[in-house]
mmCIF file of C-alpha atoms in Angstrom:
data_model
loop_
_atom_site.group_PDB
_atom_site.id
_atom_site.type_symbol
_atom_site.label_atom_id
_atom_site.label_comp_id
_atom_site.label_asym_id
_atom_site.label_seq_id
_atom_site.Cartn_x
_atom_site.Cartn_y
_atom_site.Cartn_z
ATOM 1 C CA MET W 8 -15.043 4.287 2.053
ATOM 2 C CA ASP W 9 -12.807 4.308 -1.181
ATOM 3 C CA PHE W 10 -11.718 0.446 -2.312
ATOM 4 C CA GLY W 11 -8.489 0.214 -4.801
ATOM 5 C CA VAL W 12 -6.815 -3.166 -6.070
ATOM 6 C CA VAL W 13 -3.185 -4.381 -5.315
ATOM 7 C CA LEU W 14 -1.679 -5.441 -8.441
ATOM 8 C CA GLN W 15 1.862 -7.427 -9.159
ATOM 9 C CA THR W 16 3.717 -6.421 -12.639
ATOM 10 C CA ASN W 17 3.437 -10.576 -13.709
ATOM 11 C CA PRO W 18 3.647 -10.881 -18.050
ATOM 12 C CA PRO W 19 2.052 -10.796 -19.757
ATOM 13 C CA ALA W 20 1.473 -6.987 -19.012
ATOM 14 C CA ALA W 21 -2.247 -7.039 -20.444
ATOM 15 C CA ARG W 22 -3.575 -9.205 -17.886
ATOM 16 C CA THR W 23 -2.354 -6.387 -15.756
ATOM 17 C CA VAL W 24 -4.137 -3.903 -17.556
ATOM 18 C CA GLN W 25 -7.132 -6.170 -17.652
ATOM 19 C CA LEU W 26 -7.447 -7.123 -14.089
ATOM 20 C CA ALA W 27 -7.395 -3.126 -13.702
ATOM 21 C CA GLN W 28 -10.531 -2.782 -16.176
ATOM 22 C CA LEU W 29 -12.138 -4.978 -14.395
ATOM 23 C CA ALA W 30 -11.741 -3.903 -10.689
ATOM 24 C CA GLU W 31 -12.950 -0.148 -12.336
ATOM 25 C CA ALA W 32 -16.019 -2.130 -13.920
ATOM 26 C CA HIS W 33 -16.850 -3.993 -10.357
ATOM 27 C CA GLY W 34 -16.552 -0.144 -8.304
ATOM 28 C CA PHE W 35 -12.742 -0.190 -7.150
ATOM 29 C CA SER W 36 -11.633 3.930 -7.045
ATOM 30 C CA HIS W 37 -8.120 2.866 -6.929
ATOM 31 C CA VAL W 38 -5.596 0.506 -9.191
ATOM 32 C CA TRP W 39 -2.416 -0.053 -7.581
ATOM 33 C CA THR W 40 1.091 -1.718 -8.544
ATOM 34 C CA PHE W 41 3.985 -3.421 -6.854
ATOM 35 C CA ASP W 42 6.833 -1.069 -7.239
ATOM 36 C CA SER W 43 9.929 -4.149 -8.419
ATOM 37 C CA HIS W 44 11.502 -3.390 -10.890
ATOM 38 C CA LEU W 45 13.680 -7.354 -11.225
ATOM 39 C CA LEU W 46 11.229 -8.748 -9.982
ATOM 40 C CA TRP W 47 8.515 -8.009 -12.209
ATOM 41 C CA GLN W 48 7.731 -5.828 -15.512
ATOM 42 C CA GLU W 49 8.870 -2.371 -14.812
ATOM 43 C CA PRO W 50 5.337 -0.838 -13.112
ATOM 44 C CA TYR W 51 5.359 3.242 -15.569
ATOM 45 C CA VAL W 52 5.216 2.112 -18.614
ATOM 46 C CA ILE W 53 1.443 -0.586 -17.592
ATOM 47 C CA HIS W 54 0.301 2.609 -15.454
ATOM 48 C CA SER W 55 0.245 4.124 -18.562
ATOM 49 C CA ALA W 56 -1.637 1.279 -20.299
ATOM 50 C CA ILE W 57 -3.996 1.121 -17.156
ATOM 51 C CA LEU W 58 -5.223 4.389 -17.903
ATOM 52 C CA ALA W 59 -5.603 4.468 -21.455
ATOM 53 C CA ALA W 60 -7.744 1.838 -20.731
ATOM 54 C CA THR W 61 -9.641 3.017 -18.099
ATOM 55 C CA HIS W 62 -12.065 5.725 -17.279
ATOM 56 C CA ARG W 63 -11.723 7.376 -13.309
ATOM 57 C CA VAL W 64 -9.644 5.326 -11.593
ATOM 58 C CA MET W 65 -6.980 6.207 -9.948
ATOM 59 C CA VAL W 66 -3.170 4.957 -10.368
ATOM 60 C CA GLY W 67 -0.032 4.902 -8.843
ATOM 61 C CA PRO W 68 3.043 2.639 -7.440
ATOM 62 C CA PHE W 69 2.191 0.052 -4.074
ATOM 63 C CA VAL W 70 5.154 1.258 -3.281
ATOM 64 C CA THR W 71 7.429 3.278 -4.527
ATOM 65 C CA ASN W 72 10.990 4.627 -3.052
ATOM 66 C CA PRO W 73 13.418 7.244 -3.103
ATOM 67 C CA ALA W 74 16.132 4.983 -4.303
ATOM 68 C CA THR W 75 15.609 2.415 -7.177
ATOM 69 C CA ARG W 76 15.596 6.331 -9.588
ATOM 70 C CA ASP W 77 16.155 9.578 -9.415
ATOM 71 C CA TRP W 78 13.978 11.826 -7.562
ATOM 72 C CA THR W 79 13.108 14.319 -10.372
ATOM 73 C CA VAL W 80 12.459 11.698 -12.772
ATOM 74 C CA THR W 81 9.446 9.763 -11.158
ATOM 75 C CA ALA W 82 7.801 13.273 -10.784
ATOM 76 C CA SER W 83 8.290 14.021 -14.215
ATOM 77 C CA VAL W 84 6.379 10.542 -15.320
ATOM 78 C CA PHE W 85 3.294 11.945 -12.859
ATOM 79 C CA ALA W 86 3.365 14.867 -14.326
ATOM 80 C CA THR W 87 3.805 13.143 -17.841
ATOM 81 C CA LEU W 88 0.616 10.724 -16.871
ATOM 82 C CA ASN W 89 -1.830 13.640 -15.936
ATOM 83 C CA GLU W 90 -1.116 15.470 -18.638
ATOM 84 C CA MET W 91 -1.786 12.504 -20.993
ATOM 85 C CA TYR W 92 -4.815 11.001 -18.783
ATOM 86 C CA GLY W 93 -6.131 13.927 -16.340
ATOM 87 C CA ASN W 94 -4.492 13.831 -12.850
ATOM 88 C CA ARG W 95 -5.412 10.863 -12.755
ATOM 89 C CA THR W 96 -2.178 8.953 -10.928
ATOM 90 C CA ILE W 97 -1.325 9.102 -7.319
ATOM 91 C CA CYS W 98 1.846 8.260 -5.716
ATOM 92 C CA GLY W 99 2.300 5.230 -3.038
ATOM 93 C CA ILE W 100 6.013 6.002 -1.579
ATOM 94 C CA GLY W 101 8.344 4.399 1.013
ATOM 95 C CA ARG W 102 11.307 3.273 2.124
ATOM 96 C CA GLY W 103 12.380 0.761 0.210
ATOM 97 C CA ASP W 104 11.627 -3.463 0.457
ATOM 98 C CA SER W 105 12.560 -5.744 -2.076
ATOM 99 C CA ALA W 106 12.940 -2.992 -5.206
ATOM 100 C CA VAL W 107 16.252 -2.006 -3.012
ATOM 101 C CA ARG W 108 17.141 -5.192 -1.332
ATOM 102 C CA VAL W 109 17.329 -7.377 -4.584
ATOM 103 C CA THR W 110 20.169 -5.862 -6.265
ATOM 104 C CA GLY W 111 21.968 -5.540 -3.071
ATOM 105 C CA GLY W 112 20.606 -2.468 -1.148
ATOM 106 C CA LYS W 113 19.500 -1.231 1.739
ATOM 107 C CA PRO W 114 15.980 1.159 2.829
ATOM 108 C CA THR W 115 16.774 4.602 1.783
ATOM 109 C CA THR W 116 17.231 7.159 5.709
ATOM 110 C CA LEU W 117 14.051 8.413 6.522
ATOM 111 C CA ARG W 118 15.799 12.054 6.258
ATOM 112 C CA GLU W 119 16.235 10.552 2.152
ATOM 113 C CA LEU W 120 12.625 9.951 2.272
ATOM 114 C CA ARG W 121 11.310 13.122 3.973
ATOM 115 C CA GLU W 122 13.009 14.773 1.217
ATOM 116 C CA SER W 123 12.281 12.828 -1.966
ATOM 117 C CA ILE W 124 8.234 12.872 -1.249
ATOM 118 C CA HIS W 125 9.089 17.102 -1.352
ATOM 119 C CA VAL W 126 10.932 17.112 -4.950
ATOM 120 C CA ILE W 127 8.403 14.512 -6.057
ATOM 121 C CA ARG W 128 4.890 16.081 -4.670
ATOM 122 C CA GLU W 129 6.601 19.528 -5.750
ATOM 123 C CA LEU W 130 7.587 19.104 -9.492
ATOM 124 C CA ALA W 131 4.617 16.663 -9.618
ATOM 125 C CA ASN W 132 2.437 19.634 -8.598
ATOM 126 C CA SER W 133 4.338 21.779 -11.581
ATOM 127 C CA ARG W 134 5.415 23.770 -8.591
ATOM 128 C CA ALA W 135 9.315 24.643 -8.324
ATOM 129 C CA VAL W 136 11.891 22.857 -6.070
ATOM 130 C CA GLU W 137 14.997 23.601 -4.586
ATOM 131 C CA TYR W 138 17.228 20.304 -5.445
ATOM 132 C CA ASN W 139 20.929 19.739 -5.853
ATOM 133 C CA GLY W 140 21.296 23.324 -5.567
ATOM 134 C CA ALA W 141 19.652 24.546 -8.025
ATOM 135 C CA THR W 142 15.638 26.038 -8.529
ATOM 136 C CA LEU W 143 14.100 23.264 -10.823
ATOM 137 C CA ARG W 144 10.402 22.887 -12.409
ATOM 138 C CA PHE W 145 8.777 21.667 -15.067
ATOM 139 C CA PRO W 146 8.388 24.140 -18.414
ATOM 140 C CA TRP W 147 5.831 22.245 -19.745
ATOM 141 C CA SER W 148 3.561 21.217 -17.083
ATOM 142 C CA HIS W 149 0.928 23.100 -16.224
ATOM 143 C CA GLY W 150 -2.519 22.144 -14.305
ATOM 144 C CA SER W 151 -0.454 18.708 -12.716
ATOM 145 C CA ALA W 152 -2.049 17.407 -9.615
ATOM 146 C CA LEU W 153 -0.080 14.655 -7.594
ATOM 147 C CA ASP W 154 -1.024 13.341 -3.927
ATOM 148 C CA VAL W 155 1.674 11.657 -1.936
ATOM 149 C CA TRP W 156 1.032 8.777 0.691
ATOM 150 C CA VAL W 157 3.990 7.110 2.826
ATOM 151 C CA ALA W 158 3.801 3.826 3.873
ATOM 152 C CA ALA W 159 5.564 2.903 7.152
ATOM 153 C CA TYR W 160 5.613 0.579 10.572
ATOM 154 C CA GLY W 161 7.992 1.692 13.192
ATOM 155 C CA PRO W 162 7.457 5.054 15.182
ATOM 156 C CA LEU W 163 9.494 7.587 13.226
ATOM 157 C CA ALA W 164 8.404 6.575 10.211
ATOM 158 C CA LEU W 165 4.378 6.992 10.842
ATOM 159 C CA LYS W 166 6.084 10.325 12.594
ATOM 160 C CA LEU W 167 7.401 11.649 9.131
ATOM 161 C CA ALA W 168 3.973 9.937 7.781
ATOM 162 C CA GLY W 169 1.645 12.017 9.925
ATOM 163 C CA GLU W 170 4.324 14.656 9.208
ATOM 164 C CA VAL W 171 4.518 15.913 5.777
ATOM 165 C CA GLY W 172 2.263 12.643 4.043
ATOM 166 C CA ASP W 173 -1.499 13.953 1.891
ATOM 167 C CA GLY W 174 -2.484 10.319 3.529
ATOM 168 C CA PHE W 175 -0.681 7.066 4.871
ATOM 169 C CA ILE W 176 -0.491 3.781 4.113
ATOM 170 C CA LEU W 177 -0.864 0.216 6.715
ATOM 171 C CA GLN W 178 0.275 -3.013 5.151
ATOM 172 C CA LEU W 179 -1.819 -4.990 7.477
ATOM 173 C CA ALA W 180 -5.966 -5.159 7.986
ATOM 174 C CA ASP W 181 -5.146 -5.678 12.300
ATOM 175 C CA VAL W 182 -7.652 -3.754 13.806
ATOM 176 C CA ASP W 183 -5.884 -3.221 17.390
ATOM 177 C CA ILE W 184 -2.450 -2.378 14.907
ATOM 178 C CA ALA W 185 -3.672 -0.651 13.112
ATOM 179 C CA ALA W 186 -6.063 1.984 15.561
ATOM 180 C CA TRP W 187 -2.690 2.419 17.418
ATOM 181 C CA MET W 188 -0.731 3.444 13.965
ATOM 182 C CA ILE W 189 -3.369 5.554 12.590
ATOM 183 C CA ARG W 190 -3.804 7.237 16.249
ATOM 184 C CA THR W 191 0.222 7.978 15.947
ATOM 185 C CA VAL W 192 0.087 9.473 12.449
ATOM 186 C CA LYS W 193 -2.321 11.286 13.702
ATOM 187 C CA ASP W 194 -0.981 12.558 16.872
ATOM 188 C CA ALA W 195 2.077 13.398 14.328
ATOM 189 C CA ALA W 196 -0.299 15.457 12.024
ATOM 190 C CA ALA W 197 -1.162 17.340 14.524
ATOM 191 C CA ASP W 198 2.237 18.281 16.911
ATOM 192 C CA ALA W 199 3.160 19.128 13.359
ATOM 193 C CA GLY W 200 0.399 22.219 13.001
ATOM 194 C CA ARG W 201 -1.382 19.625 10.632
ATOM 195 C CA ASP W 202 -5.131 19.065 10.604
ATOM 196 C CA PRO W 203 -5.389 15.268 11.333
ATOM 197 C CA ASP W 204 -8.189 14.987 9.067
ATOM 198 C CA ALA W 205 -7.816 16.386 6.024
ATOM 199 C CA LEU W 206 -5.337 12.987 5.677
ATOM 200 C CA ASP W 207 -6.167 9.853 3.771
ATOM 201 C CA PHE W 208 -5.687 5.961 5.631
ATOM 202 C CA CYS W 209 -5.260 3.474 3.568
ATOM 203 C CA VAL W 210 -4.753 -0.093 4.842
ATOM 204 C CA ALA W 211 -3.468 -2.602 2.392
ATOM 205 C CA ALA W 212 -4.019 -6.124 2.835
ATOM 206 C CA PRO W 213 -4.846 -9.602 0.944
ATOM 207 C CA MET W 214 -8.471 -10.327 0.411
ATOM 208 C CA TYR W 215 -10.126 -13.471 -1.064
ATOM 209 C CA ILE W 216 -13.128 -14.135 -0.332
ATOM 210 C CA GLY W 217 -14.514 -17.678 0.644
ATOM 211 C CA ASP W 218 -15.061 -20.955 2.975
ATOM 212 C CA ASP W 219 -12.094 -23.151 3.001
ATOM 213 C CA TRP W 220 -10.503 -21.106 5.385
ATOM 214 C CA GLN W 221 -7.292 -23.238 5.095
ATOM 215 C CA HIS W 222 -6.780 -23.013 1.689
ATOM 216 C CA MET W 223 -7.304 -19.340 2.043
ATOM 217 C CA ARG W 224 -4.702 -18.698 4.821
ATOM 218 C CA GLU W 225 -2.320 -20.489 2.084
ATOM 219 C CA GLN W 226 -3.040 -18.792 -0.079
ATOM 220 C CA CYS W 227 -2.704 -15.857 1.420
ATOM 221 C CA ARG W 228 0.660 -16.338 4.098
ATOM 222 C CA TRP W 229 2.559 -15.169 2.417
ATOM 223 C CA PHE W 230 2.538 -11.489 3.272
ATOM 224 C CA GLY W 231 3.050 -12.075 6.528
ATOM 225 C CA GLY W 232 6.454 -12.826 5.549
ATOM 226 C CA MET W 233 6.272 -9.020 2.956
ATOM 227 C CA VAL W 234 5.379 -7.146 6.465
ATOM 228 C CA GLY W 235 8.490 -9.401 8.364
ATOM 229 C CA ASN W 236 10.873 -7.836 6.629
ATOM 230 C CA HIS W 237 9.436 -4.722 7.438
ATOM 231 C CA VAL W 238 8.998 -5.890 11.465
ATOM 232 C CA ALA W 239 12.019 -7.093 11.404
ATOM 233 C CA ASP W 240 13.540 -3.958 11.199
ATOM 234 C CA ILE W 241 11.590 -2.026 14.130
ATOM 235 C CA VAL W 242 12.885 -5.071 15.828
ATOM 236 C CA ALA W 243 16.749 -4.503 15.224
ATOM 237 C CA LYS W 244 16.006 -0.850 15.951
ATOM 238 C CA TYR W 245 13.970 -1.264 18.949
ATOM 239 C CA GLY W 246 14.278 -4.769 19.763
ATOM 240 C CA HIS W 247 11.985 -8.464 20.116
ATOM 241 C CA HIS W 248 9.683 -6.511 23.064
ATOM 242 C CA ALA W 249 9.232 -3.151 21.409
ATOM 243 C CA ALA W 250 6.781 -2.829 23.606
ATOM 244 C CA THR W 251 8.358 -0.126 25.452
ATOM 245 C CA GLN W 252 7.756 3.385 26.298
ATOM 246 C CA GLY W 253 10.209 6.035 24.816
ATOM 247 C CA ASP W 254 10.909 8.783 22.579
ATOM 248 C CA ALA W 255 9.675 7.157 19.653
ATOM 249 C CA GLY W 256 6.535 5.924 21.400
ATOM 250 C CA VAL W 257 5.599 2.672 21.462
ATOM 251 C CA VAL W 258 5.499 -0.189 19.095
ATOM 252 C CA PRO W 259 2.583 -2.898 20.050
ATOM 253 C CA GLU W 260 4.315 -6.333 20.977
ATOM 254 C CA ALA W 261 1.089 -7.740 18.570
ATOM 255 C CA LEU W 262 3.421 -6.903 15.546
ATOM 256 C CA THR W 263 7.078 -7.811 16.277
ATOM 257 C CA ALA W 264 6.519 -10.931 18.664
ATOM 258 C CA TYR W 265 5.091 -13.031 15.633
ATOM 259 C CA ILE W 266 8.588 -12.850 14.123
ATOM 260 C CA GLU W 267 10.671 -14.566 16.386
ATOM 261 C CA GLY W 268 11.047 -17.260 14.326
ATOM 262 C CA ARG W 269 11.721 -16.384 11.169
ATOM 263 C CA THR W 270 14.633 -17.619 10.165
ATOM 264 C CA GLY W 271 15.843 -15.715 6.329
ATOM 265 C CA TYR W 272 13.512 -14.982 3.291
ATOM 266 C CA ASP W 273 13.930 -15.416 -0.355
ATOM 267 C CA TYR W 274 12.748 -12.109 -2.710
ATOM 268 C CA ASN W 275 12.246 -14.697 -5.886
ATOM 269 C CA THR W 276 9.692 -15.200 -4.449
ATOM 270 C CA HIS W 277 8.858 -12.149 -2.176
ATOM 271 C CA GLY W 278 4.504 -11.325 -2.842
ATOM 272 C CA ARG W 279 3.374 -15.195 -3.898
ATOM 273 C CA ALA W 280 1.231 -17.829 -2.765
ATOM 274 C CA GLU W 281 4.134 -19.975 -3.422
ATOM 275 C CA ASN W 282 5.885 -18.258 -1.154
ATOM 276 C CA ASP W 283 8.039 -21.249 0.328
ATOM 277 C CA HIS W 284 9.880 -18.475 3.486
ATOM 278 C CA VAL W 285 6.876 -18.132 5.756
ATOM 279 C CA ASP W 286 6.126 -21.297 7.549
ATOM 280 C CA PHE W 287 6.493 -19.124 10.620
ATOM 281 C CA VAL W 288 3.905 -17.091 10.304
ATOM 282 C CA PRO W 289 1.386 -18.743 12.127
ATOM 283 C CA ASP W 290 -2.658 -18.619 11.209
ATOM 284 C CA GLU W 291 -3.751 -16.544 13.454
ATOM 285 C CA ILE W 292 -1.492 -13.661 11.816
ATOM 286 C CA VAL W 293 -2.535 -14.444 8.492
ATOM 287 C CA ASP W 294 -6.815 -14.360 9.559
ATOM 288 C CA ARG W 295 -5.269 -10.484 11.740
ATOM 289 C CA PHE W 296 -3.126 -9.045 9.149
ATOM 290 C CA CYS W 297 -5.345 -10.210 6.004
ATOM 291 C CA ILE W 298 -9.117 -10.422 5.451
ATOM 292 C CA LEU W 299 -10.819 -12.968 4.174
ATOM 293 C CA GLY W 300 -13.524 -15.354 4.414
ATOM 294 C CA SER W 301 -17.714 -14.826 3.453
ATOM 295 C CA ALA W 302 -18.714 -11.039 2.160
ATOM 296 C CA GLN W 303 -20.295 -10.885 5.625
ATOM 297 C CA GLU W 304 -17.397 -11.661 7.299
ATOM 298 C CA HIS W 305 -15.616 -8.655 4.647
ATOM 299 C CA ILE W 306 -18.118 -6.226 5.514
ATOM 300 C CA GLU W 307 -17.466 -6.977 9.442
ATOM 301 C CA LYS W 308 -14.587 -6.286 9.770
ATOM 302 C CA LEU W 309 -13.620 -3.334 7.085
ATOM 303 C CA LYS W 310 -16.905 -1.814 8.904
ATOM 304 C CA ARG W 311 -14.815 -1.499 11.959
ATOM 305 C CA LEU W 312 -11.307 -0.255 10.105
ATOM 306 C CA LYS W 313 -14.010 2.708 8.583
ATOM 307 C CA ASP W 314 -14.616 3.741 12.218
ATOM 308 C CA LEU W 315 -11.025 4.320 12.948
ATOM 309 C CA GLY W 316 -10.959 6.457 10.493
ATOM 310 C CA VAL W 317 -9.825 3.930 6.865
ATOM 311 C CA THR W 318 -11.162 6.000 3.840
ATOM 312 C CA GLN W 319 -9.562 3.055 1.954
ATOM 313 C CA PHE W 320 -9.007 0.202 1.662
ATOM 314 C CA ALA W 321 -6.913 -1.845 -0.849
ATOM 315 C CA GLY W 322 -7.259 -5.440 -1.229
ATOM 316 C CA TYR W 323 -4.127 -7.412 -2.948
ATOM 317 C CA LEU W 324 -4.966 -9.813 -4.725
ATOM 318 C CA GLN W 325 -1.841 -12.109 -5.150
ATOM 319 C CA HIS W 326 -4.094 -15.589 -4.579
ATOM 320 C CA ASP W 327 -6.285 -17.869 -7.142
ATOM 321 C CA SER W 328 -9.573 -16.787 -6.990
ATOM 322 C CA LYS W 329 -9.051 -13.165 -8.333
ATOM 323 C CA GLU W 330 -12.050 -12.326 -11.093
ATOM 324 C CA GLU W 331 -14.680 -13.745 -7.808
ATOM 325 C CA THR W 332 -12.802 -11.810 -5.225
ATOM 326 C CA LEU W 333 -13.476 -8.628 -7.640
ATOM 327 C CA ARG W 334 -16.843 -9.891 -8.440
ATOM 328 C CA VAL W 335 -17.917 -9.818 -5.188
ATOM 329 C CA TYR W 336 -17.054 -7.290 -3.851
ATOM 330 C CA GLY W 337 -18.656 -5.357 -6.322
ATOM 331 C CA GLU W 338 -21.508 -6.841 -5.768
ATOM 332 C CA THR W 339 -22.206 -7.682 -2.198
ATOM 333 C CA VAL W 340 -19.113 -5.536 -0.520
ATOM 334 C CA ILE W 341 -18.528 -2.793 -1.501
ATOM 335 C CA PRO W 342 -22.188 -0.839 -2.088
ATOM 336 C CA ALA W 343 -22.504 -2.094 1.621
ATOM 337 C CA LEU W 344 -19.877 0.264 2.597
ATOM 338 C CA GLN W 345 -21.103 3.114 1.170
ATOM 339 C CA ALA W 346 -23.352 5.296 1.942
ATOM 340 C CA HIS W 347 -27.499 3.994 0.911
ATOM 341 C CA LEU W 348 -29.500 7.131 -0.711
ATOM 342 C CA VAL W 349 -32.666 6.332 -2.077
ATOM 343 C CA ALA W 350 -34.477 7.599 -5.296
ATOM 344 C CA ARG W 351 -37.770 9.204 -2.832
ATOM 345 C CA SER W 352 -37.992 10.479 0.606
#
C-alpha cells in the first residue's frame, strides 16, 4: 500500500512546501493538494515549488475539475511540470465542489467529466487529441506521462471511474462503504473490457494519531460535512432512502442517511476544523469516515482497507497535530503496511 498526504494550500506557501518535504522524509509516496482557487492559494504554482524541493514524491490536485480551467490548460500544466521534474505528477479529478460552488457555478455533467479526462490525459501523455473540431497536441512535449484518477460517490460516477479512470478516489474510510464502491468500480471496469486489477484504488480521509477521542472528532468533523456536500447531490437524485435497486445499482443507506439533519453549508470554512456547519455529523460518522486513534488502531483499519484492494491511503492533515501524525506514520504505520524483507534467510 502506498501512502499520500493531502494538504490545503493555505498561506504561507512555504509551509505547504515544508509539510510536503516532511511527508517525503517520512516515507509518503504522494503529496496531494486541494484545488479551490478562491478559498486557497493556486495549487499548481505550489506544486512546482514542491517538486523542486523534493526528490521522489508524486504531486497532484485532490481534486481538480473540468469547469474552472480550460482542459488544454490543465494538460499543459502537467506536461510542463513533467518536463521540468521528470514525470512526477498525477491528476485527481471530479465533477467539482467548492471550486465551482463558491463562484456560483455547479458541478459539471458526467459527460463533460468523461470528455475532459480524455483530453487532459491524451495531451499530458504527449499524444494528439480531437478537441473542438481540431486535432491538437503539444509539439514541445515528448515522453510525458500522467495518470488520471477519478473521484466519485454516486452509481453513475462510479461506473465512469471504472470505465475510464486510471484509478478511483474515494474520500471516506468507511470499510463497508469502501467495499461496495470498490466492487462497483471493478465491475464497471470489467464490463468495459478493462482489467479491474490494473486500476489504483485510493481511499482518502483525515488521519489523526492520538488518544483524546473527543478532541480528534472535533478536529475532523469537518470531513463529514465535506462528504455531505456530495451525498446531498446523490440524495437529490436518488432520494434519502437510496438503497433501492435500479439501473444504476445500489447506494448504501449508510452513506446517505446521516445527512437528514443537514440544514446548510458555509464554504468559507470548507475543509477546516473550525467549520461551524457540521453539527449534523454524528460521532459515529466521524469514526467511520476517518482514521483516528493509536498507531495500532490506524494499522488495523488500514489492513482491512488493503484487503479490499485499496492501493493507496491518502491522509488529510487539516488538524492541529500535523507533524506528530506524519512522524508516527513514518515510524510505525507505513512500515507495518509494507512487505517485510530480511537481509539473510
